[in-house]
């Protein structure tokens, strides 16, 4: 049974930083691209970042230069370092396992999400 468990969310002031983690189990972690998505209240879930098997990355334009995705295959964990956070980054953040793409349907397994709230 695949499990993805996010952690590291919380409340932070604008301009601050947070580091999200996603621990994976029940899958061959190193054979999956890992992604982060987010969903703000009243909005659709949207792509944030993805990291491929060899470490290649893609980012949404809204987070480029501020967020960094990384992975540790030895720990079956993917990270999202978020710097210079803005109130519009407020959302529930989800990690997902799938393909090196940017659409929700390319990811087969999802975590339960972690709340990130950025105050102005």
Short mmCIF file of N, CA and C in Angstrom, two decimals:
data_model
loop_
_atom_site.label_atom_id
_atom_site.label_comp_id
_atom_site.label_asym_id
_atom_site.label_seq_id
_atom_site.Cartn_x
_atom_site.Cartn_y
_atom_site.Cartn_z
N UNK A 1 0.83 -1.18 0.00
CA UNK A 1 0.00 0.00 0.00
C UNK A 1 0.88 1.25 0.00
N UNK A 2 0.65 2.09 -0.98
CA UNK A 2 1.45 3.31 -1.10
C UNK A 2 0.98 4.34 -0.07
N UNK A 3 1.95 4.93 0.61
CA UNK A 3 1.64 6.01 1.54
C UNK A 3 2.60 7.17 1.29
N UNK A 4 2.03 8.35 1.20
CA UNK A 4 2.80 9.58 1.10
C UNK A 4 2.35 10.47 2.25
N UNK A 5 3.29 10.86 3.10
CA UNK A 5 2.95 11.63 4.30
C UNK A 5 3.72 12.94 4.29
N UNK A 6 2.98 14.02 4.16
CA UNK A 6 3.59 15.35 4.16
C UNK A 6 3.74 15.89 5.58
N UNK A 7 4.73 16.74 5.76
CA UNK A 7 4.93 17.42 7.03
C UNK A 7 5.66 18.73 6.77
N UNK A 8 5.67 19.59 7.77
CA UNK A 8 6.43 20.83 7.68
C UNK A 8 5.61 22.07 7.41
N UNK A 9 4.32 21.92 7.21
CA UNK A 9 3.48 23.09 7.00
C UNK A 9 3.31 23.89 8.27
N UNK A 10 2.70 25.06 8.13
CA UNK A 10 2.47 25.90 9.30
C UNK A 10 2.13 27.31 8.91
N UNK A 11 2.20 28.20 9.91
CA UNK A 11 1.91 29.61 9.72
C UNK A 11 3.22 30.39 9.70
N UNK A 12 3.40 31.23 8.70
CA UNK A 12 4.62 32.01 8.55
C UNK A 12 4.26 33.39 8.02
N UNK A 13 5.07 34.36 8.38
CA UNK A 13 4.86 35.71 7.86
C UNK A 13 5.39 35.82 6.44
N UNK A 14 4.83 36.75 5.71
CA UNK A 14 5.31 37.01 4.35
C UNK A 14 6.81 37.29 4.39
N UNK A 15 7.51 36.72 3.42
CA UNK A 15 8.96 36.84 3.37
C UNK A 15 9.70 35.73 4.09
N UNK A 16 8.97 34.93 4.83
CA UNK A 16 9.57 33.83 5.58
C UNK A 16 9.77 32.58 4.74
N UNK A 17 10.21 31.53 5.40
CA UNK A 17 10.53 30.27 4.72
C UNK A 17 9.91 29.09 5.46
N UNK A 18 9.65 28.06 4.70
CA UNK A 18 9.23 26.77 5.23
C UNK A 18 9.84 25.67 4.38
N UNK A 19 10.05 24.53 5.00
CA UNK A 19 10.52 23.36 4.26
C UNK A 19 9.53 22.22 4.47
N UNK A 20 8.91 21.81 3.39
CA UNK A 20 7.99 20.69 3.43
C UNK A 20 8.73 19.39 3.14
N UNK A 21 8.29 18.33 3.78
CA UNK A 21 8.84 17.00 3.52
C UNK A 21 7.70 16.06 3.17
N UNK A 22 8.01 15.06 2.40
CA UNK A 22 7.04 14.02 2.05
C UNK A 22 7.75 12.68 2.11
N UNK A 23 7.36 11.87 3.08
CA UNK A 23 7.95 10.55 3.25
C UNK A 23 7.09 9.52 2.54
N UNK A 24 7.72 8.71 1.70
CA UNK A 24 7.00 7.74 0.89
C UNK A 24 7.31 6.32 1.36
N UNK A 25 6.30 5.47 1.26
CA UNK A 25 6.47 4.05 1.55
C UNK A 25 5.55 3.25 0.65
N UNK A 26 5.90 1.97 0.48
CA UNK A 26 5.05 1.10 -0.32
C UNK A 26 5.22 1.24 -1.82
N UNK A 27 6.27 1.92 -2.25
CA UNK A 27 6.54 2.05 -3.68
C UNK A 27 8.04 2.11 -3.90
N UNK A 28 8.44 1.80 -5.12
CA UNK A 28 9.86 1.89 -5.49
C UNK A 28 10.18 3.35 -5.75
N UNK A 29 10.49 4.06 -4.69
CA UNK A 29 10.57 5.52 -4.71
C UNK A 29 11.47 6.03 -5.82
N UNK A 30 12.62 5.42 -6.00
CA UNK A 30 13.60 5.94 -6.96
C UNK A 30 13.15 5.81 -8.41
N UNK A 31 12.08 5.08 -8.65
CA UNK A 31 11.59 4.89 -10.01
C UNK A 31 10.43 5.82 -10.36
N UNK A 32 10.08 6.71 -9.44
CA UNK A 32 8.98 7.65 -9.66
C UNK A 32 9.48 9.09 -9.67
N UNK A 33 8.92 9.88 -10.57
CA UNK A 33 9.03 11.32 -10.40
C UNK A 33 8.13 11.71 -9.24
N UNK A 34 8.54 12.75 -8.51
CA UNK A 34 7.78 13.20 -7.36
C UNK A 34 7.40 14.67 -7.55
N UNK A 35 6.17 14.97 -7.25
CA UNK A 35 5.69 16.33 -7.47
C UNK A 35 5.05 16.93 -6.24
N UNK A 36 4.96 18.25 -6.26
CA UNK A 36 4.21 19.01 -5.27
C UNK A 36 3.13 19.81 -5.99
N UNK A 37 1.95 19.76 -5.42
CA UNK A 37 0.82 20.53 -5.91
C UNK A 37 0.24 21.31 -4.74
N UNK A 38 -0.62 22.26 -5.02
CA UNK A 38 -1.26 23.00 -3.94
C UNK A 38 -2.69 23.36 -4.33
N UNK A 39 -3.50 23.55 -3.30
CA UNK A 39 -4.89 23.92 -3.53
C UNK A 39 -5.30 24.97 -2.51
N UNK A 40 -5.62 26.14 -3.01
CA UNK A 40 -6.09 27.23 -2.17
C UNK A 40 -7.61 27.14 -2.05
N UNK A 41 -8.18 27.73 -1.00
CA UNK A 41 -9.64 27.68 -0.83
C UNK A 41 -10.37 28.22 -2.05
N UNK A 42 -11.33 27.45 -2.53
CA UNK A 42 -12.13 27.88 -3.66
C UNK A 42 -11.45 27.77 -5.02
N UNK A 43 -10.26 27.22 -5.04
CA UNK A 43 -9.51 27.10 -6.30
C UNK A 43 -9.20 25.64 -6.60
N UNK A 44 -8.84 25.40 -7.85
CA UNK A 44 -8.47 24.06 -8.25
C UNK A 44 -7.04 23.75 -7.80
N UNK A 45 -6.77 22.46 -7.65
CA UNK A 45 -5.41 22.04 -7.31
C UNK A 45 -4.49 22.38 -8.48
N UNK A 46 -3.31 22.92 -8.18
CA UNK A 46 -2.41 23.35 -9.24
C UNK A 46 -0.99 22.82 -9.01
N UNK A 47 -0.29 22.69 -10.11
CA UNK A 47 1.09 22.22 -10.10
C UNK A 47 2.01 23.25 -9.46
N UNK A 48 2.96 22.76 -8.66
CA UNK A 48 3.98 23.62 -8.06
C UNK A 48 5.37 23.25 -8.58
N UNK A 49 5.75 21.98 -8.43
CA UNK A 49 7.09 21.56 -8.82
C UNK A 49 7.12 20.05 -8.98
N UNK A 50 8.07 19.58 -9.78
CA UNK A 50 8.27 18.14 -9.96
C UNK A 50 9.77 17.88 -10.10
N UNK A 51 10.19 16.72 -9.60
CA UNK A 51 11.59 16.30 -9.74
C UNK A 51 11.61 14.90 -10.34
N UNK A 52 12.48 14.73 -11.33
CA UNK A 52 12.56 13.47 -12.03
C UNK A 52 13.51 12.48 -11.39
N UNK A 53 13.67 11.35 -12.05
CA UNK A 53 14.48 10.27 -11.51
C UNK A 53 15.95 10.67 -11.37
N UNK A 54 16.43 11.48 -12.29
CA UNK A 54 17.83 11.89 -12.26
C UNK A 54 18.04 13.27 -11.69
N UNK A 55 16.97 13.83 -11.10
CA UNK A 55 17.11 15.11 -10.43
C UNK A 55 16.68 16.31 -11.24
N UNK A 56 16.25 16.10 -12.48
CA UNK A 56 15.75 17.22 -13.26
C UNK A 56 14.50 17.79 -12.61
N UNK A 57 14.30 19.10 -12.77
CA UNK A 57 13.19 19.76 -12.09
C UNK A 57 12.39 20.65 -13.04
N UNK A 58 11.14 20.86 -12.67
CA UNK A 58 10.28 21.83 -13.33
C UNK A 58 9.50 22.57 -12.27
N UNK A 59 9.21 23.84 -12.53
CA UNK A 59 8.49 24.66 -11.57
C UNK A 59 7.37 25.45 -12.25
N UNK A 60 6.35 25.73 -11.47
CA UNK A 60 5.35 26.68 -11.92
C UNK A 60 5.99 28.07 -11.96
N UNK A 61 5.56 28.88 -12.91
CA UNK A 61 6.14 30.22 -13.04
C UNK A 61 6.00 31.03 -11.74
N UNK A 62 4.92 30.79 -11.03
CA UNK A 62 4.63 31.59 -9.82
C UNK A 62 5.61 31.32 -8.69
N UNK A 63 6.36 30.20 -8.75
CA UNK A 63 7.27 29.87 -7.65
C UNK A 63 8.73 29.82 -8.08
N UNK A 64 8.99 29.99 -9.35
CA UNK A 64 10.38 29.93 -9.84
C UNK A 64 11.24 30.97 -9.12
N UNK A 65 12.42 30.51 -8.71
CA UNK A 65 13.34 31.41 -8.00
C UNK A 65 13.08 31.51 -6.52
N UNK A 66 11.95 30.99 -6.06
CA UNK A 66 11.62 31.04 -4.62
C UNK A 66 11.55 29.64 -4.00
N UNK A 67 11.06 28.67 -4.75
CA UNK A 67 10.90 27.30 -4.25
C UNK A 67 11.94 26.39 -4.88
N UNK A 68 12.38 25.40 -4.12
CA UNK A 68 13.32 24.39 -4.62
C UNK A 68 12.85 23.01 -4.21
N UNK A 69 12.70 22.14 -5.19
CA UNK A 69 12.33 20.75 -4.91
C UNK A 69 13.59 19.90 -4.93
N UNK A 70 13.65 18.93 -4.03
CA UNK A 70 14.79 18.01 -3.99
C UNK A 70 14.30 16.66 -3.49
N UNK A 71 15.14 15.67 -3.66
CA UNK A 71 14.77 14.32 -3.20
C UNK A 71 15.97 13.62 -2.61
N UNK A 72 15.68 12.70 -1.68
CA UNK A 72 16.70 11.86 -1.08
C UNK A 72 16.21 10.42 -1.25
N UNK A 73 16.74 9.74 -2.23
CA UNK A 73 16.26 8.38 -2.51
C UNK A 73 16.60 7.41 -1.38
N UNK A 74 17.66 7.68 -0.65
CA UNK A 74 18.03 6.81 0.47
C UNK A 74 17.00 6.89 1.60
N UNK A 75 16.32 8.03 1.69
CA UNK A 75 15.32 8.23 2.74
C UNK A 75 13.90 8.16 2.21
N UNK A 76 13.74 7.90 0.91
CA UNK A 76 12.41 7.86 0.30
C UNK A 76 11.62 9.13 0.60
N UNK A 77 12.30 10.25 0.48
CA UNK A 77 11.69 11.52 0.87
C UNK A 77 11.92 12.58 -0.20
N UNK A 78 10.90 13.39 -0.42
CA UNK A 78 11.00 14.54 -1.31
C UNK A 78 10.74 15.79 -0.48
N UNK A 79 11.43 16.86 -0.83
CA UNK A 79 11.35 18.10 -0.07
C UNK A 79 10.91 19.25 -0.97
N UNK A 80 10.35 20.27 -0.33
CA UNK A 80 10.05 21.51 -1.01
C UNK A 80 10.49 22.65 -0.11
N UNK A 81 11.59 23.28 -0.47
CA UNK A 81 12.07 24.44 0.27
C UNK A 81 11.39 25.67 -0.31
N UNK A 82 10.69 26.39 0.55
CA UNK A 82 9.92 27.56 0.11
C UNK A 82 10.47 28.80 0.78
N UNK A 83 11.01 29.71 -0.02
CA UNK A 83 11.57 30.95 0.49
C UNK A 83 10.77 32.13 -0.01
N UNK A 84 10.94 33.26 0.67
CA UNK A 84 10.25 34.49 0.28
C UNK A 84 8.75 34.24 0.05
N UNK A 85 8.14 33.62 1.02
CA UNK A 85 6.73 33.24 0.88
C UNK A 85 5.83 34.47 0.82
N UNK A 86 4.77 34.32 0.05
CA UNK A 86 3.80 35.39 -0.16
C UNK A 86 2.42 34.93 0.30
N UNK A 87 1.54 35.85 0.65
CA UNK A 87 0.19 35.44 1.07
C UNK A 87 -0.51 34.57 0.02
N UNK A 88 -0.23 34.80 -1.24
CA UNK A 88 -0.86 33.99 -2.29
C UNK A 88 -0.33 32.57 -2.36
N UNK A 89 0.70 32.26 -1.57
CA UNK A 89 1.18 30.87 -1.48
C UNK A 89 0.36 30.06 -0.47
N UNK A 90 -0.54 30.71 0.23
CA UNK A 90 -1.39 30.02 1.20
C UNK A 90 -2.23 28.96 0.51
N UNK A 91 -2.12 27.72 0.99
CA UNK A 91 -2.81 26.60 0.36
C UNK A 91 -2.51 25.33 1.15
N UNK A 92 -3.24 24.28 0.81
CA UNK A 92 -2.86 22.94 1.25
C UNK A 92 -1.90 22.40 0.19
N UNK A 93 -0.75 21.92 0.64
CA UNK A 93 0.27 21.41 -0.26
C UNK A 93 0.26 19.88 -0.22
N UNK A 94 0.24 19.29 -1.42
CA UNK A 94 0.18 17.85 -1.56
C UNK A 94 1.41 17.33 -2.30
N UNK A 95 1.95 16.22 -1.86
CA UNK A 95 2.97 15.57 -2.68
C UNK A 95 2.32 14.41 -3.43
N UNK A 96 2.95 14.04 -4.53
CA UNK A 96 2.38 13.01 -5.39
C UNK A 96 3.50 12.27 -6.11
N UNK A 97 3.23 11.02 -6.43
CA UNK A 97 4.18 10.17 -7.16
C UNK A 97 3.63 9.87 -8.54
N UNK A 98 4.48 10.01 -9.55
CA UNK A 98 3.99 9.74 -10.90
C UNK A 98 5.04 9.97 -11.95
N UNK A 99 4.65 10.71 -12.98
CA UNK A 99 5.52 10.95 -14.13
C UNK A 99 6.13 12.36 -14.05
N UNK A 100 7.16 12.57 -14.84
CA UNK A 100 7.85 13.86 -14.85
C UNK A 100 7.06 14.86 -15.71
N UNK A 101 5.87 15.16 -15.22
CA UNK A 101 4.96 16.06 -15.93
C UNK A 101 4.32 17.00 -14.94
N UNK A 102 3.41 17.83 -15.44
CA UNK A 102 2.88 18.90 -14.59
C UNK A 102 1.38 18.83 -14.39
N UNK A 103 0.74 17.79 -14.89
CA UNK A 103 -0.72 17.70 -14.77
C UNK A 103 -1.11 16.65 -13.73
N UNK A 104 -2.23 16.91 -13.06
CA UNK A 104 -2.66 16.04 -11.97
C UNK A 104 -2.84 14.60 -12.41
N UNK A 105 -3.34 14.41 -13.60
CA UNK A 105 -3.65 13.05 -14.06
C UNK A 105 -2.41 12.21 -14.31
N UNK A 106 -1.23 12.82 -14.32
CA UNK A 106 0.02 12.08 -14.51
C UNK A 106 0.58 11.53 -13.21
N UNK A 107 -0.14 11.76 -12.10
CA UNK A 107 0.32 11.30 -10.79
C UNK A 107 -0.71 10.33 -10.21
N UNK A 108 -0.24 9.17 -9.78
CA UNK A 108 -1.13 8.09 -9.38
C UNK A 108 -1.34 7.98 -7.88
N UNK A 109 -0.42 8.51 -7.10
CA UNK A 109 -0.53 8.40 -5.65
C UNK A 109 -0.37 9.78 -5.04
N UNK A 110 -1.17 10.04 -4.00
CA UNK A 110 -1.23 11.36 -3.38
C UNK A 110 -1.18 11.26 -1.87
N UNK A 111 -0.57 12.27 -1.26
CA UNK A 111 -0.62 12.40 0.19
C UNK A 111 -1.89 13.12 0.63
N UNK A 112 -2.02 13.28 1.94
CA UNK A 112 -3.20 13.91 2.50
C UNK A 112 -3.09 15.43 2.56
N UNK A 113 -1.89 15.94 2.40
CA UNK A 113 -1.72 17.38 2.36
C UNK A 113 -1.27 17.98 3.67
N UNK A 114 -0.62 19.14 3.58
CA UNK A 114 -0.20 19.90 4.76
C UNK A 114 -0.51 21.37 4.50
N UNK A 115 -1.06 22.03 5.50
CA UNK A 115 -1.51 23.40 5.35
C UNK A 115 -0.34 24.37 5.48
N UNK A 116 -0.26 25.29 4.55
CA UNK A 116 0.70 26.40 4.61
C UNK A 116 -0.10 27.69 4.59
N UNK A 117 0.11 28.51 5.61
CA UNK A 117 -0.58 29.79 5.69
C UNK A 117 0.45 30.90 5.81
N UNK A 118 0.37 31.86 4.91
CA UNK A 118 1.31 32.98 4.90
C UNK A 118 0.54 34.25 5.23
N UNK A 119 0.92 34.88 6.33
CA UNK A 119 0.23 36.10 6.76
C UNK A 119 0.95 37.33 6.20
N UNK A 120 0.17 38.36 5.94
CA UNK A 120 0.75 39.58 5.35
C UNK A 120 1.19 40.55 6.44
#
